[in-house]
Short mmCIF file of C-alpha atoms and ligand atoms in Angstrom, two decimals:
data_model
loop_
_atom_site.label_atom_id
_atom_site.label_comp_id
_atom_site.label_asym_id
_atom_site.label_seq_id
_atom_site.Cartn_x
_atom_site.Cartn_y
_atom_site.Cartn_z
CA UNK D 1 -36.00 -2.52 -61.44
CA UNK D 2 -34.04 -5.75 -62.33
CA UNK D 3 -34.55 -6.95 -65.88
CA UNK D 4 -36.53 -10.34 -66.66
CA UNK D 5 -33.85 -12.22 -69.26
CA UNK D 6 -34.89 -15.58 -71.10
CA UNK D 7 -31.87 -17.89 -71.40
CA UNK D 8 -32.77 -20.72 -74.28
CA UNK D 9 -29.84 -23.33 -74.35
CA UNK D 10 -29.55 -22.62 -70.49
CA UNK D 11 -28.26 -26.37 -69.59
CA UNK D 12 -25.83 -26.17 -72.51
CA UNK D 13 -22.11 -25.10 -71.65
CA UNK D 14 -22.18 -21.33 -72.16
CA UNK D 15 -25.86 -21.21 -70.35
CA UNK D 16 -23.95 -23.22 -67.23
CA UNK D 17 -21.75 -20.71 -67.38
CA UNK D 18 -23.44 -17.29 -67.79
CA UNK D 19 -26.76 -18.32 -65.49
CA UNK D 20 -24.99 -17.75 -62.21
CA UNK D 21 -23.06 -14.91 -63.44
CA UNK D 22 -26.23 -12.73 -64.85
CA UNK D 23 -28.01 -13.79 -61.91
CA UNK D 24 -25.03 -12.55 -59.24
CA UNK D 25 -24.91 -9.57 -61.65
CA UNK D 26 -28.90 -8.23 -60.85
CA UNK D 27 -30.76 -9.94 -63.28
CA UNK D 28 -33.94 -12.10 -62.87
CA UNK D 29 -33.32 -15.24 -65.14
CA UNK D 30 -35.94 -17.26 -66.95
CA UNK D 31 -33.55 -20.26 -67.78
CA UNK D 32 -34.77 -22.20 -70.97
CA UNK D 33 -33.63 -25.88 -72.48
CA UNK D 34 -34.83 -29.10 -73.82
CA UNK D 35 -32.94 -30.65 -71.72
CA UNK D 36 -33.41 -30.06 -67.39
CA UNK D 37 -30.92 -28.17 -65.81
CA UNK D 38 -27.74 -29.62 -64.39
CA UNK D 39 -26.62 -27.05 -61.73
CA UNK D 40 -28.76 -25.85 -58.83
CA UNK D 41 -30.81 -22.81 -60.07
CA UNK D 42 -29.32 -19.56 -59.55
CA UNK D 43 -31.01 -17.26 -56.91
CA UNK D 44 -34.25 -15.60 -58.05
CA UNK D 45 -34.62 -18.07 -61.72
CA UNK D 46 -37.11 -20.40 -62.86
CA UNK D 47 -36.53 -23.06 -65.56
CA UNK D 48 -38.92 -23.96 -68.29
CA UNK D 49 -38.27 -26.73 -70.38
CA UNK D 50 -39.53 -26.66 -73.91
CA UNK D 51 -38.32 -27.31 -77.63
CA UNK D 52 -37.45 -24.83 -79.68
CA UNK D 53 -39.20 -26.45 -82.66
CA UNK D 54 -42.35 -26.31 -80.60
CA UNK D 55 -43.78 -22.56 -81.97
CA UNK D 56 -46.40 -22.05 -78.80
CA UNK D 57 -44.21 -23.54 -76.19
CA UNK D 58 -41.59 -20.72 -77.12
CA UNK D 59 -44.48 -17.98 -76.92
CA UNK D 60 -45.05 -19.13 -73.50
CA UNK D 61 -40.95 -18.88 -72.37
CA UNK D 62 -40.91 -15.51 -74.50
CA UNK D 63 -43.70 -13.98 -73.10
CA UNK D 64 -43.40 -11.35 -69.84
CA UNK D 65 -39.50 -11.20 -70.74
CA UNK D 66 -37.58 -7.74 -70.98
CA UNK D 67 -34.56 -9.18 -73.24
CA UNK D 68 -34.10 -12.95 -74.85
CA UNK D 69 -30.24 -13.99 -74.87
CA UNK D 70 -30.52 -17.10 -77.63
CA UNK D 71 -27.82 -19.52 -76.74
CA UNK D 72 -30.38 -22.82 -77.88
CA UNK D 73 -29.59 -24.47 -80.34
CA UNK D 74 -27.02 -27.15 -81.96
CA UNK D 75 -23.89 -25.96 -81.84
CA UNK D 76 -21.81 -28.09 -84.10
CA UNK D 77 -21.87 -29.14 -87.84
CA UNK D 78 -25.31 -31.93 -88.12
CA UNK D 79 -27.07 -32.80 -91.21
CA UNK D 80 -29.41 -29.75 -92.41
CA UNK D 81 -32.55 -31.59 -91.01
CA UNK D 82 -32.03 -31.36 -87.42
CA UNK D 83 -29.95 -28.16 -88.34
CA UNK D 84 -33.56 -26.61 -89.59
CA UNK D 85 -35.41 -28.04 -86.32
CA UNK D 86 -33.41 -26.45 -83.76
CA UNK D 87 -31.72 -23.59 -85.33
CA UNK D 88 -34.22 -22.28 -88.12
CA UNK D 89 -37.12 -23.44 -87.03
CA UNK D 90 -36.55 -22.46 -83.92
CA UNK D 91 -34.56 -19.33 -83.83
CA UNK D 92 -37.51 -18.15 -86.46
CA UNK D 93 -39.96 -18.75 -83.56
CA UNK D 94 -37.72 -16.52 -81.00
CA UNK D 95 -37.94 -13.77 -83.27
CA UNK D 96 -41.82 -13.88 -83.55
CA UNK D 97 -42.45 -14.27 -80.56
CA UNK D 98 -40.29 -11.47 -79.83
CA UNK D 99 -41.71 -9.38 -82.53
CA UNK D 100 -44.64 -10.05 -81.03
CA UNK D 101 -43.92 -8.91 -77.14
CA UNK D 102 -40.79 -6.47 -78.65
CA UNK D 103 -37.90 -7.73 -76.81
CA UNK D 104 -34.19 -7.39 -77.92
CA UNK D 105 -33.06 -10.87 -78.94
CA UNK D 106 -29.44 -11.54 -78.02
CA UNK D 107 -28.05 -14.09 -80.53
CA UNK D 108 -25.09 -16.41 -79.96
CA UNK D 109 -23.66 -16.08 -84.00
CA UNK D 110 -20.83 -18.58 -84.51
CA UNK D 111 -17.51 -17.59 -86.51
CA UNK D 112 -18.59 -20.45 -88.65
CA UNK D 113 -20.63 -17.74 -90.49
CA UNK D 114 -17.68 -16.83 -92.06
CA UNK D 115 -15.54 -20.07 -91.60
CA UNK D 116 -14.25 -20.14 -94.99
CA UNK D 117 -12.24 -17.09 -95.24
CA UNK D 118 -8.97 -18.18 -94.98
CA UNK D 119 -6.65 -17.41 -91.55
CA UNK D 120 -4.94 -14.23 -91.61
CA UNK D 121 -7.40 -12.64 -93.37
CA UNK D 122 -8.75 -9.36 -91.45
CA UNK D 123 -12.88 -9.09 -91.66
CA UNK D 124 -15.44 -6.36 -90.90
CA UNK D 125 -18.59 -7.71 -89.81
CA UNK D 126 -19.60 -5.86 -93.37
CA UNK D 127 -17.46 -8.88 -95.49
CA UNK D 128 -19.96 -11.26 -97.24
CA UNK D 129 -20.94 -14.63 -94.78
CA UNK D 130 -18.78 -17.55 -95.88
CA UNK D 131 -20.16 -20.28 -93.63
CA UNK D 132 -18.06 -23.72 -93.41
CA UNK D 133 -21.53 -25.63 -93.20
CA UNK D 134 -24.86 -26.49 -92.23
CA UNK D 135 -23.89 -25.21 -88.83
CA UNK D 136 -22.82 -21.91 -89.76
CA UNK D 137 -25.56 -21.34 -92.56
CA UNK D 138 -27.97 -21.48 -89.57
CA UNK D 139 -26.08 -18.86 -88.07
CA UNK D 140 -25.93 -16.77 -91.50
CA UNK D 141 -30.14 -17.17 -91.43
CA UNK D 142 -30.33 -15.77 -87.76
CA UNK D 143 -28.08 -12.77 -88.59
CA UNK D 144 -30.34 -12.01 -91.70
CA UNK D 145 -33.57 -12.81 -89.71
CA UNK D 146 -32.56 -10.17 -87.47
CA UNK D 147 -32.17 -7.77 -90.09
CA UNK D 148 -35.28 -8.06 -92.18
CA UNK D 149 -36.88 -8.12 -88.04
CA UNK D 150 -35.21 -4.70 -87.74
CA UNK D 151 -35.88 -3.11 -91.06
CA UNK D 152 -39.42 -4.49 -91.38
CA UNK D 153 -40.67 -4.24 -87.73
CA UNK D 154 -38.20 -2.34 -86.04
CA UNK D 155 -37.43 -4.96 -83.46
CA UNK D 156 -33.42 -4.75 -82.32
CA UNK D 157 -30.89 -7.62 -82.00
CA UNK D 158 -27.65 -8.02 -81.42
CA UNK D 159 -25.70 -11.24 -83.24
CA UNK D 160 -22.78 -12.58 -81.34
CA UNK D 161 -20.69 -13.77 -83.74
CA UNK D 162 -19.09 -16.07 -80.58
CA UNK D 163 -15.31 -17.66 -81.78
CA UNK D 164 -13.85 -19.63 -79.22
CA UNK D 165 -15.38 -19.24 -75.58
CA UNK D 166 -13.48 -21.38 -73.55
CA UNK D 167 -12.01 -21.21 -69.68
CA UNK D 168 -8.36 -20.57 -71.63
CA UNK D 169 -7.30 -21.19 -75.40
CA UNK D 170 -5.88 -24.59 -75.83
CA UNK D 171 -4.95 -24.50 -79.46
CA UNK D 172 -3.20 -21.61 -81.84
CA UNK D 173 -6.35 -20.78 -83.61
CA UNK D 174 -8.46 -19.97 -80.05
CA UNK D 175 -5.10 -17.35 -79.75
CA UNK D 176 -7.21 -15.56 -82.89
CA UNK D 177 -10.37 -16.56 -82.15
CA UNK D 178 -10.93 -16.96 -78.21
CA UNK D 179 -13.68 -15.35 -76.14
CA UNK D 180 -13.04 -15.78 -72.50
CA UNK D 181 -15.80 -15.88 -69.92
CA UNK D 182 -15.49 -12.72 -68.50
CA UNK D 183 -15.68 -10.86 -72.02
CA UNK D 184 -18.86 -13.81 -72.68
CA UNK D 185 -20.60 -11.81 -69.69
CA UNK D 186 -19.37 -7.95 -70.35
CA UNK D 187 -20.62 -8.78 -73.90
CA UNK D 188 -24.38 -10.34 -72.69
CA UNK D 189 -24.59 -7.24 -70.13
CA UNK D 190 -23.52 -4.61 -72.96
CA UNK D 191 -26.31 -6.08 -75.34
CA UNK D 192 -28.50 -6.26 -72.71
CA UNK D 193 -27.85 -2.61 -71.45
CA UNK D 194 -27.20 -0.59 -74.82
CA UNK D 195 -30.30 1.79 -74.44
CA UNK D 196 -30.30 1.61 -78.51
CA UNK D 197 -28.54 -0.80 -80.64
CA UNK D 198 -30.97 -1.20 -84.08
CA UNK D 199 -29.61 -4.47 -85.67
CA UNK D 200 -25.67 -4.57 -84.33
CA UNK D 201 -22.76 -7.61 -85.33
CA UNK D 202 -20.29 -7.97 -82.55
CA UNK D 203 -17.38 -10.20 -83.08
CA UNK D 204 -17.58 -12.33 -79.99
CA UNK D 205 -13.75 -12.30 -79.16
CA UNK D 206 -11.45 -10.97 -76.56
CA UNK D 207 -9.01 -8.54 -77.01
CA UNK D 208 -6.92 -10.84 -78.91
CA UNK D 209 -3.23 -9.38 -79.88
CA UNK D 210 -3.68 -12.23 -82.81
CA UNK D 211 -7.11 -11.39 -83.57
CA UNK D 212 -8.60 -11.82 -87.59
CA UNK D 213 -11.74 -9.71 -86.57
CA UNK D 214 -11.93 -6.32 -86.66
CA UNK D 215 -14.55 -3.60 -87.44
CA UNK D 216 -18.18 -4.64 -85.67
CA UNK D 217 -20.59 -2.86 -83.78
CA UNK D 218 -19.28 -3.45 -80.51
CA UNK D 219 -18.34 0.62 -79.28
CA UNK D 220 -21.61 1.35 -79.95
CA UNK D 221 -23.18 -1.55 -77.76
CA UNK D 222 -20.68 -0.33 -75.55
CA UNK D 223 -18.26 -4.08 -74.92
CA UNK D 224 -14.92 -3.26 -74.47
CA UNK D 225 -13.13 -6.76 -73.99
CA UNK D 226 -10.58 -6.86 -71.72
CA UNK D 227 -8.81 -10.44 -72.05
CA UNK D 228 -6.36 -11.56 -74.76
CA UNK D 229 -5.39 -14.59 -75.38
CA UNK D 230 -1.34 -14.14 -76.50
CA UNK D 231 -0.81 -14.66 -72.36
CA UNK D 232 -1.31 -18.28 -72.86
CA UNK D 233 2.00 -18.69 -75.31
CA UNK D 234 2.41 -20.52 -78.73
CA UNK D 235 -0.02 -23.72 -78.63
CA UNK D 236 -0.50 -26.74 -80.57
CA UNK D 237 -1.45 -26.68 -84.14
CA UNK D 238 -3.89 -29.73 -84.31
CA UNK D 239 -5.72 -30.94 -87.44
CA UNK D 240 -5.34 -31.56 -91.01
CA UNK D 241 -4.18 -28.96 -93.91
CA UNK D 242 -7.52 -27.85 -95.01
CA UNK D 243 -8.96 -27.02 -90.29
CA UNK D 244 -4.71 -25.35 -90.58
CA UNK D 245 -5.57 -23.10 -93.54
CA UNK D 246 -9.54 -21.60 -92.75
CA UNK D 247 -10.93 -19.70 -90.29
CA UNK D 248 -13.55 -22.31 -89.44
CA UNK D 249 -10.31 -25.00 -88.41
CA UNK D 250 -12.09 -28.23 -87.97
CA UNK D 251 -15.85 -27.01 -89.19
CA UNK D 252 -14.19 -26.26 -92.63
CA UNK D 253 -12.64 -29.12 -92.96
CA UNK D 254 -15.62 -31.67 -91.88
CA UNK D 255 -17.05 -32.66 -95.00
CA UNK D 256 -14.32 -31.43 -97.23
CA UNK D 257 -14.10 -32.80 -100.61
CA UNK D 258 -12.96 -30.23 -102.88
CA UNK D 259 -9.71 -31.05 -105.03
CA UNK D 260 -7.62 -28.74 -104.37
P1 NAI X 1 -24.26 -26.36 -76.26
O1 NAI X 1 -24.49 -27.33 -77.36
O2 NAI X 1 -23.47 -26.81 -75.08
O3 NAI X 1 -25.66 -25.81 -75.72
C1 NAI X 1 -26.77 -25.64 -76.56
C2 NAI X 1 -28.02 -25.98 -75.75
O4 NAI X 1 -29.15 -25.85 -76.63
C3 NAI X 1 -28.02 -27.41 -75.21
O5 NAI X 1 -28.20 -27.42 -73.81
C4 NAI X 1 -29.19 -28.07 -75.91
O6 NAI X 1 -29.91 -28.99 -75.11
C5 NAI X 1 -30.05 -26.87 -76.28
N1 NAI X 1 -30.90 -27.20 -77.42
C6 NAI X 1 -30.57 -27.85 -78.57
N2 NAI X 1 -31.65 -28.04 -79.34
C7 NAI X 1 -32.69 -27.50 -78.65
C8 NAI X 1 -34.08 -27.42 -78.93
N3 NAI X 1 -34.61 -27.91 -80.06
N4 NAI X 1 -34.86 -26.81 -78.02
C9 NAI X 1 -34.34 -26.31 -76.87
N5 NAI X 1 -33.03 -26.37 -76.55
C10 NAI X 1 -32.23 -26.97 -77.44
O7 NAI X 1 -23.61 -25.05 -76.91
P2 NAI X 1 -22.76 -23.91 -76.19
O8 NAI X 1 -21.32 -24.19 -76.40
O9 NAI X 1 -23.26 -23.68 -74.84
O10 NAI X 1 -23.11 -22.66 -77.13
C11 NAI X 1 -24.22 -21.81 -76.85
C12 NAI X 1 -24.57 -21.08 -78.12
O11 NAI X 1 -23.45 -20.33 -78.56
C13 NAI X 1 -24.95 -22.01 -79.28
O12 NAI X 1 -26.00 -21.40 -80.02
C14 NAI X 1 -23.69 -22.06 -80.13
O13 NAI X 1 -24.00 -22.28 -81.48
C15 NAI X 1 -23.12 -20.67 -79.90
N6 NAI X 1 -21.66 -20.64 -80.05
C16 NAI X 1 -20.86 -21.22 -79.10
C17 NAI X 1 -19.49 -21.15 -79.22
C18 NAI X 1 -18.58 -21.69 -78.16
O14 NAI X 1 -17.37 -21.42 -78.22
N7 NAI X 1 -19.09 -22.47 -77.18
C19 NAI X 1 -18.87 -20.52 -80.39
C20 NAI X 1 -19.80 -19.97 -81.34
C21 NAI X 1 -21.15 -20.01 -81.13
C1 15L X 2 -18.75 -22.92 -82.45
O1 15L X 2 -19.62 -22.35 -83.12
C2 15L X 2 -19.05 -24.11 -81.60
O2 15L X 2 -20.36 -24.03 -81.05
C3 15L X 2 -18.05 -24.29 -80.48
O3 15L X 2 -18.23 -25.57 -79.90
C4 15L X 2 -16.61 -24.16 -80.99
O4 15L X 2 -16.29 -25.20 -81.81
C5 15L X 2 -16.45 -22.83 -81.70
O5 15L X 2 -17.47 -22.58 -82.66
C6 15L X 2 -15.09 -22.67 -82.41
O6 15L X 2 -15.08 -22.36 -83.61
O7 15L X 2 -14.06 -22.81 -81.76
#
């Protein structure tokens, strides 16, 4: 029987791009956003529109769903107050709803979790979250929301701990950090699919020759990436010393006002 999947952030740029692919790919899509949806709708979805911050309206998307994949949001560094609307506020009411109906929430995790450990570095998904801001300390919540969801109520998630997913890399951290569209989708179908996978971390990164990422829970979701972004070449070095010298590139240096 095909799956039921709710899509949040469906109208954003990863939801344009995975919503015809998981819909070509067998599944029956429940696409979500605050915002309508730009493309025609896939074959066999439905779009909802609702707010995140609004705690019924996200019962009613969650509710009849086999599997939520959490891409709504804001995905860039904001002052905390619309940070804790859309993000905490909001990813809090995906997980009780879920923990309500039981389904495995999917979460898109940023790298920005852990933006501030400096380049070159090689991390486990066990390393303590350094997040390069607002941003990324929503991300840091959702990963720990999942965990106290898991250990309390037993309710499974995967976090995506998504670095750069883009058509091709186009700078020479994306050659460490880049996710390309067709490991985005093996990823979403392997989370989907796992028929266990208690509360997992996957980095959400090709198989980068360059990569700073390594130990995660990814073999036993079963996502083998298959991409790798040293194909593309050397690329530009943009930005100033402190986006050259972290992880997080331009999110760690936003802000930035230490003297050092
Ligand atoms: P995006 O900003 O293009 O899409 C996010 C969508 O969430 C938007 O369509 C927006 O309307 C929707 N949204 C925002 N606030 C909402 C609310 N209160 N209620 C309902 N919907 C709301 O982001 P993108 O690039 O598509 O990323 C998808 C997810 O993946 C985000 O959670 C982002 O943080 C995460 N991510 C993305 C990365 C990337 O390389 N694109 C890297 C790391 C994480
Ligand atoms: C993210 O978390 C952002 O949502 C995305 O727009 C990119 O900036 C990405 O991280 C990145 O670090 O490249």
């Amino acid at each position: 029987m095909q799956k039921h999947i709710l899509l949040t952030g469906a109208s954003g740029t990863l939801g344009r791009v995975v919503a015809p692919r998981l819909s070509a790919a067998g599944y029956r899509l429940r696409l979500s956003d605050v915002k309508p949806f730009p493309d025609p709708i896939p074959e066999g979805a439905s779009f909802v529109q609702a707010d995140l911050a609004d705690g019924a309206a996200v019962s009613g998307i969650v509710a009849g769903a086999d599997a939520i994949i959490h891409f709504g949001g804001i995905s860039a560094e904001q002052p905390f107050r619309p940070v804790i609307e859309a993000n905490i506020l909001g990813l809090t009411h995906i997980f009780e709803a879920a923990r309500q109906g039981g389904q495995r929430v999917v979460f898109a995790s940023s790298n920005h979790a852990i933006g501030y450990y400096e380049r070159g570095r090689t991390l486990d998904t066990r390393d303590p979250m350094r997040p390069d801001g607002y941003y990324g300390l929503s991300k840091a919540y959702g990963e720990l929301l999942g965990r106290m969801m898991f250990d309390k109520h037993g309710l499974e998630s995967v976090h995506v701990r998504i670095g750069s997913c883009l058509p091709a890399p186009t700078e020479a951290r994306h050659l460490s950090t880049w996710l390309s569209h067709d490991d985005l989708e093996r990823l979403l179908i392997a989370a989907i699919e796992a028929p266990e996978t208690g509360h997992a971390i996957v980095w959400g990164v090709s198989a980068n020759a360059a990569s700073w990422w390594g130990e995660d829970d990814a073999a036993r979701i079963g996502y083998v990436p298959q991409d790798d972004a040293s194909r593309f070449g050397l690329l530009p070095e943009p930005g100033d010393a402190i986006a050259q010298r972290f992880q997080g590139g331009a999110f760690a240096s936003d802000g930035y006002s230490r003297d050092d």
